[in-house]
Structure formats: structure tokens, C-alpha cells
Amino acid sequence: MRIAVLSTEAEQIADRNIARTQGWPFFDEHDEDGLRAYDPEMVILLGWYVNDLQRMWKYRWMIAEVPKVVVLWAGSDILQCYDFLQAGAKQMFKDLKTDRFCHVPEHEWMKDELKKLFDLDSTDPLVSPVPKVFDKMPTPEEFTASVYSPMMRSDFYNLPMIGEALDGSDIPSIWYHFAFEYAPVPYKKKCDRRFAITRDEYEKVIADSSCAVRIPIHDGLSIGAAEFLMAGRPVVTCHDMPRYPKMIKGELTAEKVLNAITRIKNGEFVSDTVQQFYRDLFDPAKYKMRLQERLQTRWGSLSLDG
């Protein structure tokens, strides 16, 4: 089966995590001729709705003749859909219930949201794979907190609150984002810099970190959190994750963030069982089989290899 991966705002995950690990070609909005020439029998869409209406309609046009469309729903897509619906754009979602679409959410709670928003049935959840499964890493000599900090989404990740928590402490931190977003800065562990790292340098960030601080407004289960957990690095989060309960409960405050980091500094760790669970859950070698199982519940007998 000719399968193509198409994305808008999630190119990094769609390309590096899915397309490259599964051997499928990746296309973006600038390569509509390439997608048409490839003539896919199935398109896998990721990050479709994290966009403005004009660009989203372009993607609808690009997949208009594709027989099967798999929509991988992320939490940000759900939030954006609420905005679109409030703007009166419900009509553009009507065809999502047709037989050519299969909807695969990242998390269980999204199944209820898709049903409530569009009366859509969806498959069991499936997370995107990681490019590399990390083994447990040695503990760094200096306790250091790591913060993923894309500059355009500081509110989504509650970055001001994390900054407030760390500014009042003596805990060093690494603030990073990925180099495709901005001009890269050569990475060398240093606690007063924001680094635009390459994907190859990302493993060094994890190795230099004692924990990750990730408190987004939703979606506690992220690829970034999973990569830290499988490497044996605790994650400060305000959302429950599979086999890993949230460290911050109740109202989110800077004091609670700092207290959670301090708990890790004082000895809280990630068990070997949890580390292995996340290696398995995000294993790219198992992704195609798991995706195929979900698509078969929608379309019956189907093979992604043939």
C-alpha cells in the first residue's frame, strides 16, 4: 500500500517520528505536486487542525482524491476545533464521518471529545513513536532541571510559572527548543542559556538533566515526557500519565512546582518497570502493527505492508 504522511504544524513528529521510522514518504503544504505524483492510497494526517482556516482548507484539497485518510488527533487539534466551531465553521467538518476517514486519538479522553464535538467514532488511542528508544542513562553529577521552552507557546507550557519557581531557587536548569524553529546555538551544558538544539544534541540534554519539568495546560502524556522517563529521568507534571501519577495536585503554583523538583532532588526516582513501559509504548518497531490493528477496526482486513 502506498502510504504518505502529511502534516501542518507537527512536521517534526510527522516526519522524524512517524515517516522516517516507518519508511513512508513525508509531504508538507509546499509539496502538493509531489503528493499528487506519488498518488497515495492512504494519507496519514498529523497536526491538521493546529492551523488557520485557510491553510486547513488547502490540506482538505490536497487529500480530496485519496481513498483512505487516517487522522491522528493531538490535544492541540481538539482545542483548535473548539475555536473553529465557536467561529461558526462547523460545516467544514461534515465529511469526517464518511467511510474514507479513520480517526485515531493520542489519548483516551479524546474519544469522548471527538464524539461530543462531531459525533465521531474513533479507535483505541495510539501515541506516535520516538525516533530512538533510550536506555537508562547515568545520573549527572550536578542536579539540573530541564525545561522544553518553545518561544511561541510559553502559555501552553506554563513557562512563566516554571521560571518563577526556579528563579527563587539554587537549582540550575537547561531551557531548550529545537533548532528548526530558530537559529541553532551550539549546545554545551550551561545553566543561564536557552539552547536551540539539534535532534542529535537532544540526547545530550537528557543526559545532562536530572529531571524534566513539563506542566502544559493539557496532555501530560507527551513524547518529550516519555523520552525522559525511559531514560530514568523523573518528570514534574500536573497530569496523570500511564503508570506515572502526577507530582503536582490541585491548583498549579510556582511553589508546588519547586516542591516537586525538590522531591526529585531528594531522591524520588523512576522505577525500572516504568522505564521499560515507556520504551515499549513508544517503540517505533511496534508502531505499524499497532496502527494496523486500529485501522482494521474501521476498515476490516487491511495490511500496511501490502
Short mmCIF file of C-alpha atoms in Angstrom, two decimals:
data_model
loop_
_atom_site.label_atom_id
_atom_site.label_comp_id
_atom_site.label_asym_id
_atom_site.label_seq_id
_atom_site.Cartn_x
_atom_site.Cartn_y
_atom_site.Cartn_z
CA MET A 1 0.00 0.00 0.00
CA ARG A 2 1.31 3.44 -0.94
CA ILE A 3 1.19 5.45 2.28
CA ALA A 4 2.11 9.13 2.65
CA VAL A 5 2.47 11.19 5.81
CA LEU A 6 1.14 14.75 5.64
CA SER A 7 1.35 17.45 8.29
CA THR A 8 0.90 21.13 9.01
CA GLU A 9 2.15 22.29 12.40
CA ALA A 10 3.57 18.94 13.53
CA GLU A 11 6.23 18.40 10.87
CA GLN A 12 8.86 17.32 13.38
CA ILE A 13 6.76 14.45 14.73
CA ALA A 14 5.15 13.53 11.42
CA ASP A 15 8.45 13.45 9.55
CA ARG A 16 11.08 12.30 12.04
CA ASN A 17 8.97 10.21 14.42
CA ILE A 18 6.50 8.60 12.03
CA ALA A 19 7.53 8.84 8.36
CA ARG A 20 11.24 8.12 8.80
CA THR A 21 10.84 5.38 11.39
CA GLN A 22 8.23 3.56 9.27
CA GLY A 23 9.81 4.15 5.85
CA TRP A 24 6.94 6.28 4.49
CA PRO A 25 7.42 9.49 2.46
CA PHE A 26 6.59 12.79 4.12
CA PHE A 27 4.91 15.76 2.42
CA ASP A 28 4.04 19.25 3.62
CA GLU A 29 1.84 22.01 2.23
CA HIS A 30 4.57 23.17 -0.17
CA ASP A 31 4.78 19.82 -1.97
CA GLU A 32 1.28 19.30 -3.31
CA ASP A 33 2.71 18.32 -6.71
CA GLY A 34 4.89 15.68 -5.10
CA LEU A 35 1.95 14.24 -3.18
CA ARG A 36 -0.17 14.15 -6.32
CA ALA A 37 2.61 12.43 -8.28
CA TYR A 38 3.09 9.84 -5.52
CA ASP A 39 -0.65 9.09 -5.73
CA PRO A 40 -1.02 7.57 -2.25
CA GLU A 41 -3.68 5.02 -1.41
CA MET A 42 -3.65 6.27 2.17
CA VAL A 43 -2.62 9.54 3.79
CA ILE A 44 -1.77 9.84 7.48
CA LEU A 45 -2.51 13.34 8.77
CA LEU A 46 -0.99 14.76 11.93
CA GLY A 47 -1.45 18.22 13.46
CA TRP A 48 -4.11 19.03 10.91
CA TYR A 49 -6.20 21.46 12.88
CA VAL A 50 -3.44 23.38 14.67
CA ASN A 51 -3.71 25.99 12.00
CA ASP A 52 -5.71 28.79 10.46
CA LEU A 53 -8.75 28.04 8.33
CA GLN A 54 -7.13 29.00 5.03
CA ARG A 55 -4.25 26.55 5.40
CA MET A 56 -6.55 23.84 6.69
CA TRP A 57 -8.72 24.11 3.60
CA LYS A 58 -5.63 23.70 1.45
CA TYR A 59 -4.95 20.37 3.11
CA ARG A 60 -8.54 19.33 2.52
CA TRP A 61 -7.96 19.99 -1.16
CA MET A 62 -4.66 18.06 -1.19
CA ILE A 63 -6.33 14.90 0.15
CA ALA A 64 -9.57 15.24 -1.82
CA GLU A 65 -8.84 12.24 -4.07
CA VAL A 66 -7.07 10.00 -1.54
CA PRO A 67 -9.13 6.83 -0.90
CA LYS A 68 -8.25 6.47 2.78
CA VAL A 69 -7.33 9.18 5.28
CA VAL A 70 -6.08 8.48 8.81
CA VAL A 71 -6.38 11.49 11.12
CA LEU A 72 -4.05 11.29 14.13
CA TRP A 73 -5.64 13.59 16.69
CA ALA A 74 -3.49 15.51 19.18
CA GLY A 75 -4.77 17.53 22.12
CA SER A 76 -3.98 20.81 20.38
CA ASP A 77 -6.20 19.74 17.47
CA ILE A 78 -9.12 19.34 19.87
CA LEU A 79 -8.56 22.80 21.36
CA GLN A 80 -8.35 24.37 17.90
CA CYS A 81 -11.57 22.68 16.83
CA TYR A 82 -13.39 24.35 19.70
CA ASP A 83 -12.19 27.72 18.38
CA PHE A 84 -13.28 26.87 14.83
CA LEU A 85 -16.72 25.76 15.99
CA GLN A 86 -17.19 28.93 18.03
CA ALA A 87 -16.37 30.87 14.86
CA GLY A 88 -19.22 29.07 13.08
CA ALA A 89 -17.09 26.75 10.92
CA LYS A 90 -18.98 23.52 11.67
CA GLN A 91 -19.75 22.82 8.01
CA MET A 92 -16.15 22.02 7.16
CA PHE A 93 -16.16 19.00 9.48
CA LYS A 94 -19.20 17.22 7.98
CA ASP A 95 -17.29 14.76 5.79
CA LEU A 96 -15.17 13.48 8.68
CA LYS A 97 -17.85 10.84 9.32
CA THR A 98 -17.56 9.35 5.83
CA ASP A 99 -16.04 5.90 5.26
CA ARG A 100 -12.76 7.22 3.88
CA PHE A 101 -11.74 8.69 7.28
CA CYS A 102 -10.40 6.82 10.28
CA HIS A 103 -9.80 8.79 13.48
CA VAL A 104 -7.02 7.75 15.84
CA PRO A 105 -6.67 9.81 19.05
CA GLU A 106 -3.50 10.06 21.11
CA HIS A 107 -5.28 9.71 24.44
CA GLU A 108 -8.41 8.06 25.81
CA TRP A 109 -10.09 11.33 26.81
CA MET A 110 -10.06 12.47 23.19
CA LYS A 111 -12.51 9.73 22.22
CA ASP A 112 -15.20 11.43 24.30
CA GLU A 113 -14.26 14.85 22.93
CA LEU A 114 -14.50 13.72 19.29
CA LYS A 115 -17.87 12.13 19.99
CA LYS A 116 -19.13 15.27 21.67
CA LEU A 117 -17.75 17.68 19.07
CA PHE A 118 -18.62 15.88 15.83
CA ASP A 119 -20.35 12.62 16.81
CA LEU A 120 -17.22 10.86 15.52
CA ASP A 121 -16.32 7.30 16.40
CA SER A 122 -12.61 6.75 16.91
CA THR A 123 -10.22 3.87 17.51
CA ASP A 124 -8.32 2.99 20.65
CA PRO A 125 -5.61 5.59 21.40
CA LEU A 126 -2.17 5.36 19.82
CA VAL A 127 0.85 7.53 20.58
CA SER A 128 3.40 8.49 17.94
CA PRO A 129 6.70 6.58 18.18
CA VAL A 130 10.04 8.03 19.23
CA PRO A 131 12.93 8.22 16.73
CA LYS A 132 15.16 6.48 19.27
CA VAL A 133 14.33 4.38 22.32
CA PHE A 134 16.57 5.50 25.17
CA ASP A 135 18.06 3.16 27.74
CA LYS A 136 18.61 4.27 31.31
CA MET A 137 21.29 6.97 31.46
CA PRO A 138 23.82 7.58 34.24
CA THR A 139 22.86 10.21 36.81
CA PRO A 140 24.59 13.57 36.14
CA GLU A 141 26.95 14.87 38.82
CA GLU A 142 25.11 18.19 39.21
CA PHE A 143 21.36 18.17 39.80
CA THR A 144 19.82 20.07 36.89
CA ALA A 145 16.21 20.57 35.78
CA SER A 146 15.37 20.56 32.08
CA VAL A 147 12.61 22.71 30.55
CA TYR A 148 11.29 22.40 27.00
CA SER A 149 10.59 26.01 26.07
CA PRO A 150 9.39 26.76 22.54
CA MET A 151 9.23 30.54 22.43
CA MET A 152 5.89 30.73 20.63
CA ARG A 153 3.91 28.64 23.19
CA SER A 154 5.00 29.88 26.59
CA ASP A 155 1.41 29.98 27.87
CA PHE A 156 0.69 26.41 26.76
CA TYR A 157 3.70 25.09 28.69
CA ASN A 158 3.25 27.43 31.68
CA LEU A 159 6.82 28.66 31.21
CA PRO A 160 6.43 31.86 33.28
CA MET A 161 5.42 29.77 36.28
CA ILE A 162 8.37 27.41 35.83
CA GLY A 163 10.68 30.42 35.59
CA GLU A 164 9.22 31.86 38.77
CA ALA A 165 9.75 28.57 40.58
CA LEU A 166 13.37 28.18 39.50
CA ASP A 167 14.34 31.84 39.87
CA GLY A 168 13.77 31.60 43.59
CA SER A 169 15.96 28.54 44.00
CA ASP A 170 19.56 27.45 43.61
CA ILE A 171 18.61 24.68 41.16
CA PRO A 172 20.33 25.09 37.77
CA SER A 173 18.28 24.48 34.65
CA ILE A 174 18.56 23.89 30.91
CA TRP A 175 15.95 25.66 28.77
CA TYR A 176 15.84 24.33 25.22
CA HIS A 177 13.88 24.15 21.99
CA PHE A 178 14.72 22.62 18.64
CA ALA A 179 16.91 24.24 16.02
CA PHE A 180 14.38 24.02 13.19
CA GLU A 181 12.41 26.73 14.99
CA TYR A 182 15.21 29.30 15.34
CA ALA A 183 18.91 29.71 14.62
CA PRO A 184 20.82 26.99 16.49
CA VAL A 185 23.16 27.72 19.38
CA PRO A 186 25.95 25.13 19.83
CA TYR A 187 24.96 23.07 22.84
CA LYS A 188 27.19 22.92 25.85
CA LYS A 189 25.62 22.45 29.26
CA LYS A 190 25.26 25.85 30.86
CA CYS A 191 22.53 26.96 33.18
CA ASP A 192 21.82 30.51 32.05
CA ARG A 193 21.18 29.90 28.36
CA ARG A 194 18.27 28.93 26.16
CA PHE A 195 19.53 26.47 23.59
CA ALA A 196 18.17 25.84 20.11
CA ILE A 197 19.37 22.28 19.86
CA THR A 198 19.52 19.81 17.01
CA ARG A 199 17.83 16.45 17.38
CA ASP A 200 21.27 14.85 17.73
CA GLU A 201 22.02 17.15 20.66
CA TYR A 202 18.73 16.29 22.34
CA GLU A 203 20.18 13.11 23.82
CA LYS A 204 22.90 15.23 25.46
CA VAL A 205 20.24 17.42 27.05
CA ILE A 206 18.57 14.37 28.59
CA ALA A 207 21.93 13.03 29.77
CA ASP A 208 22.81 16.38 31.40
CA SER A 209 19.41 16.64 33.11
CA SER A 210 18.30 15.15 36.41
CA CYS A 211 14.61 15.68 35.66
CA ALA A 212 12.22 17.34 33.23
CA VAL A 213 9.65 19.99 34.15
CA ARG A 214 6.63 19.77 31.84
CA ILE A 215 3.36 21.32 33.03
CA PRO A 216 1.33 22.01 29.86
CA ILE A 217 -2.27 23.09 30.10
CA HIS A 218 -3.32 19.62 28.94
CA ASP A 219 -1.83 16.37 27.62
CA GLY A 220 0.51 15.14 30.30
CA LEU A 221 1.50 12.17 28.13
CA SER A 222 3.87 13.69 25.60
CA ILE A 223 6.72 12.26 23.56
CA GLY A 224 9.17 14.50 25.40
CA ALA A 225 7.99 13.33 28.83
CA ALA A 226 8.19 9.71 27.69
CA GLU A 227 11.76 10.11 26.41
CA PHE A 228 12.88 11.41 29.80
CA LEU A 229 11.06 8.64 31.67
CA MET A 230 12.53 5.83 29.57
CA ALA A 231 15.99 7.29 30.27
CA GLY A 232 15.29 7.13 34.01
CA ARG A 233 14.64 10.85 34.43
CA PRO A 234 11.64 11.84 36.60
CA VAL A 235 9.14 14.29 35.11
CA VAL A 236 7.44 17.05 37.07
CA THR A 237 3.92 17.14 35.69
CA CYS A 238 0.44 18.20 36.75
CA HIS A 239 -1.27 15.49 34.66
CA ASP A 240 -1.54 11.78 35.33
CA MET A 241 0.34 9.64 32.84
CA PRO A 242 0.10 5.86 32.35
CA ARG A 243 1.94 4.17 35.25
CA TYR A 244 3.22 7.59 36.35
CA PRO A 245 0.88 9.72 38.51
CA LYS A 246 1.14 13.49 38.50
CA MET A 247 3.52 15.05 41.02
CA ILE A 248 1.54 18.30 41.34
CA LYS A 249 -2.04 18.02 42.58
CA GLY A 250 -4.71 20.66 42.92
CA GLU A 251 -4.10 24.27 41.93
CA LEU A 252 -0.90 24.77 39.98
CA THR A 253 1.51 27.20 41.67
CA ALA A 254 5.20 28.05 41.40
CA GLU A 255 5.68 26.83 44.97
CA LYS A 256 4.28 23.42 44.10
CA VAL A 257 6.50 23.21 41.03
CA LEU A 258 9.59 23.91 43.11
CA ASN A 259 8.48 21.45 45.81
CA ALA A 260 8.12 18.71 43.19
CA ILE A 261 11.59 19.42 41.78
CA THR A 262 12.98 19.34 45.31
CA ARG A 263 11.37 15.94 45.95
CA ILE A 264 13.26 14.58 42.96
CA LYS A 265 16.47 16.18 44.14
CA ASN A 266 15.98 14.46 47.49
CA GLY A 267 15.73 11.04 45.92
CA GLU A 268 12.46 10.41 44.05
CA PHE A 269 13.17 8.22 41.02
CA VAL A 270 11.61 6.38 38.07
CA SER A 271 11.29 2.63 38.60
CA ASP A 272 12.76 0.18 36.10
CA THR A 273 9.23 -1.07 35.38
CA VAL A 274 8.04 2.40 34.38
CA GLN A 275 11.13 3.00 32.26
CA GLN A 276 10.52 -0.22 30.33
CA PHE A 277 6.80 0.53 29.96
CA TYR A 278 7.58 3.76 28.11
CA ARG A 279 10.24 2.13 25.94
CA ASP A 280 7.62 -0.36 24.82
CA LEU A 281 4.75 2.14 24.46
CA PHE A 282 6.73 4.43 22.13
CA ASP A 283 8.76 1.73 20.33
CA PRO A 284 8.87 2.57 16.59
CA ALA A 285 9.28 -1.13 15.73
CA LYS A 286 5.77 -1.78 17.09
CA TYR A 287 4.03 1.29 15.66
CA LYS A 288 2.99 -0.09 12.27
CA MET A 289 1.47 -3.21 13.81
CA ARG A 290 -0.43 -1.17 16.39
CA LEU A 291 -1.69 1.31 13.80
CA GLN A 292 -2.80 -1.52 11.51
CA GLU A 293 -4.80 -3.10 14.35
CA ARG A 294 -6.66 0.15 14.90
CA LEU A 295 -7.36 0.73 11.22
CA GLN A 296 -8.76 -2.79 10.88
CA THR A 297 -11.49 -1.92 13.39
CA ARG A 298 -12.62 0.74 10.91
CA TRP A 299 -11.91 -0.80 7.52
CA GLY A 300 -11.73 -4.53 8.20
CA SER A 301 -8.98 -6.62 6.61
CA LEU A 302 -6.12 -4.27 5.73
CA SER A 303 -2.34 -4.52 5.57
CA LEU A 304 0.01 -1.57 5.76
CA ASP A 305 2.72 -3.65 4.12
CA GLY A 306 0.83 -4.80 1.07
#
